[in-house]
Amino acid sequence: MTSNPQTLFARKLRHTQTPAEARLWEALRAGRFDGHRFRRQHLIGRYIADFACERLMLVIELDGGVHDQDDRALNDHLRQQDIEALGWFVLRFSNEMVMGRLLEVLEAIREQIRLARP
């Protein structure tokens, strides 16, 4: 059985992650993050989210320097609106923040989880 192109691309992304993605994944993987199960390069509609927790409907996106360009920033904004329209909440962090201030990133994620719980 063959996978669809989007699934194949998501698999490829899992094997070519950035240093920031690898660093955050170490904190999130295998339920290490307060018992919440995150997936990386997870399909949501027609998009591939960097990290997602289905139970919490939470997406975490990491942005490198290319995301500062006007056209890329607009695409990111439209993409985020589409994902949020599907019921997900999106948190964005720069690669620089993940690499330099990981504890602050993890605390921001925890705070969003606290806010999302009924």
mmCIF file of C-alpha atoms in Angstrom, residues 9-97:
data_model
loop_
_atom_site.group_PDB
_atom_site.id
_atom_site.type_symbol
_atom_site.label_atom_id
_atom_site.label_comp_id
_atom_site.label_asym_id
_atom_site.label_seq_id
_atom_site.Cartn_x
_atom_site.Cartn_y
_atom_site.Cartn_z
ATOM 1 C CA PHE A 9 6.637 14.431 2.759
ATOM 2 C CA ALA A 10 5.805 14.500 6.496
ATOM 3 C CA ARG A 11 7.937 11.369 6.980
ATOM 4 C CA LYS A 12 10.808 13.019 5.137
ATOM 5 C CA LEU A 13 10.516 16.094 7.375
ATOM 6 C CA ARG A 14 10.733 13.881 10.475
ATOM 7 C CA HIS A 15 14.104 12.627 9.266
ATOM 8 C CA THR A 16 15.468 16.078 8.349
ATOM 9 C CA GLN A 17 14.492 18.092 11.389
ATOM 10 C CA THR A 18 16.223 21.320 12.319
ATOM 11 C CA PRO A 19 18.346 21.541 15.485
ATOM 12 C CA ALA A 20 15.545 23.531 17.158
ATOM 13 C CA GLU A 21 12.965 20.887 16.220
ATOM 14 C CA ALA A 22 15.235 18.159 17.589
ATOM 15 C CA ARG A 23 15.709 20.064 20.846
ATOM 16 C CA LEU A 24 12.003 20.670 21.395
ATOM 17 C CA TRP A 25 11.144 17.113 20.348
ATOM 18 C CA GLU A 26 13.390 15.746 23.106
ATOM 19 C CA ALA A 27 11.226 17.589 25.640
ATOM 20 C CA LEU A 28 7.889 16.638 24.047
ATOM 21 C CA ARG A 29 8.337 13.076 22.793
ATOM 22 C CA ALA A 30 6.989 9.886 24.328
ATOM 23 C CA GLY A 31 4.686 11.663 26.785
ATOM 24 C CA ARG A 32 7.651 13.313 28.515
ATOM 25 C CA PHE A 33 5.886 16.627 28.622
ATOM 26 C CA ASP A 34 3.518 16.289 31.572
ATOM 27 C CA GLY A 35 2.137 13.059 30.083
ATOM 28 C CA HIS A 36 0.803 14.732 26.921
ATOM 29 C CA ARG A 37 1.394 12.872 23.669
ATOM 30 C CA PHE A 38 2.735 15.067 20.897
ATOM 31 C CA ARG A 39 3.375 14.070 17.306
ATOM 32 C CA ARG A 40 5.861 15.743 15.019
ATOM 33 C CA GLN A 41 5.200 16.682 11.422
ATOM 34 C CA HIS A 42 1.530 15.861 11.962
ATOM 35 C CA LEU A 43 -1.037 16.223 9.170
ATOM 36 C CA ILE A 44 -3.868 18.647 9.906
ATOM 37 C CA GLY A 45 -6.121 19.190 6.947
ATOM 38 C CA ARG A 46 -3.855 20.077 4.052
ATOM 39 C CA TYR A 47 -1.047 21.242 6.329
ATOM 40 C CA ILE A 48 1.819 19.606 8.188
ATOM 41 C CA ALA A 49 2.232 20.980 11.718
ATOM 42 C CA ASP A 50 5.676 20.879 13.320
ATOM 43 C CA PHE A 51 4.225 19.439 16.553
ATOM 44 C CA ALA A 52 0.653 18.627 17.563
ATOM 45 C CA CYS A 53 -1.187 17.175 20.534
ATOM 46 C CA GLU A 54 -4.516 15.850 19.289
ATOM 47 C CA ARG A 55 -6.081 15.539 22.734
ATOM 48 C CA LEU A 56 -5.399 19.211 23.478
ATOM 49 C CA MET A 57 -5.962 20.379 19.871
ATOM 50 C CA LEU A 58 -2.653 22.217 20.254
ATOM 51 C CA VAL A 59 -0.170 22.923 17.460
ATOM 52 C CA ILE A 60 3.364 24.173 18.063
ATOM 53 C CA GLU A 61 5.126 25.790 15.120
ATOM 54 C CA LEU A 62 8.804 26.696 15.013
ATOM 55 C CA ASP A 63 9.933 29.490 12.742
ATOM 56 C CA GLY A 64 13.413 30.002 11.336
ATOM 57 C CA GLY A 65 14.741 33.206 9.804
ATOM 58 C CA VAL A 66 12.972 32.587 6.487
ATOM 59 C CA HIS A 67 9.664 33.166 8.277
ATOM 60 C CA ASP A 68 10.607 36.839 8.778
ATOM 61 C CA GLN A 69 10.203 37.525 5.059
ATOM 62 C CA ASP A 70 6.959 39.334 4.241
ATOM 63 C CA ASP A 71 5.578 36.733 1.822
ATOM 64 C CA ARG A 72 6.424 33.852 4.173
ATOM 65 C CA ALA A 73 4.926 35.681 7.166
ATOM 66 C CA LEU A 74 1.689 36.221 5.227
ATOM 67 C CA ASN A 75 1.564 32.545 4.234
ATOM 68 C CA ASP A 76 2.186 31.542 7.869
ATOM 69 C CA HIS A 77 -0.656 33.812 9.010
ATOM 70 C CA LEU A 78 -3.118 32.394 6.467
ATOM 71 C CA ARG A 79 -2.035 28.846 7.262
ATOM 72 C CA GLN A 80 -2.505 29.474 10.984
ATOM 73 C CA GLN A 81 -6.007 30.866 10.357
ATOM 74 C CA ASP A 82 -6.916 27.721 8.411
ATOM 75 C CA ILE A 83 -5.616 25.435 11.175
ATOM 76 C CA GLU A 84 -7.432 27.450 13.850
ATOM 77 C CA ALA A 85 -10.642 27.246 11.791
ATOM 78 C CA LEU A 86 -10.353 23.465 12.193
ATOM 79 C CA GLY A 87 -10.494 23.932 15.985
ATOM 80 C CA TRP A 88 -6.790 23.901 16.815
ATOM 81 C CA PHE A 89 -4.839 26.451 18.864
ATOM 82 C CA VAL A 90 -1.448 27.435 17.423
ATOM 83 C CA LEU A 91 1.609 28.511 19.421
ATOM 84 C CA ARG A 92 4.591 29.893 17.469
ATOM 85 C CA PHE A 93 8.181 30.132 18.628
ATOM 86 C CA SER A 94 11.348 31.135 16.818
ATOM 87 C CA ASN A 95 14.118 28.587 16.426
ATOM 88 C CA GLU A 96 16.320 31.076 18.253
ATOM 89 C CA MET A 97 14.020 31.060 21.281
#
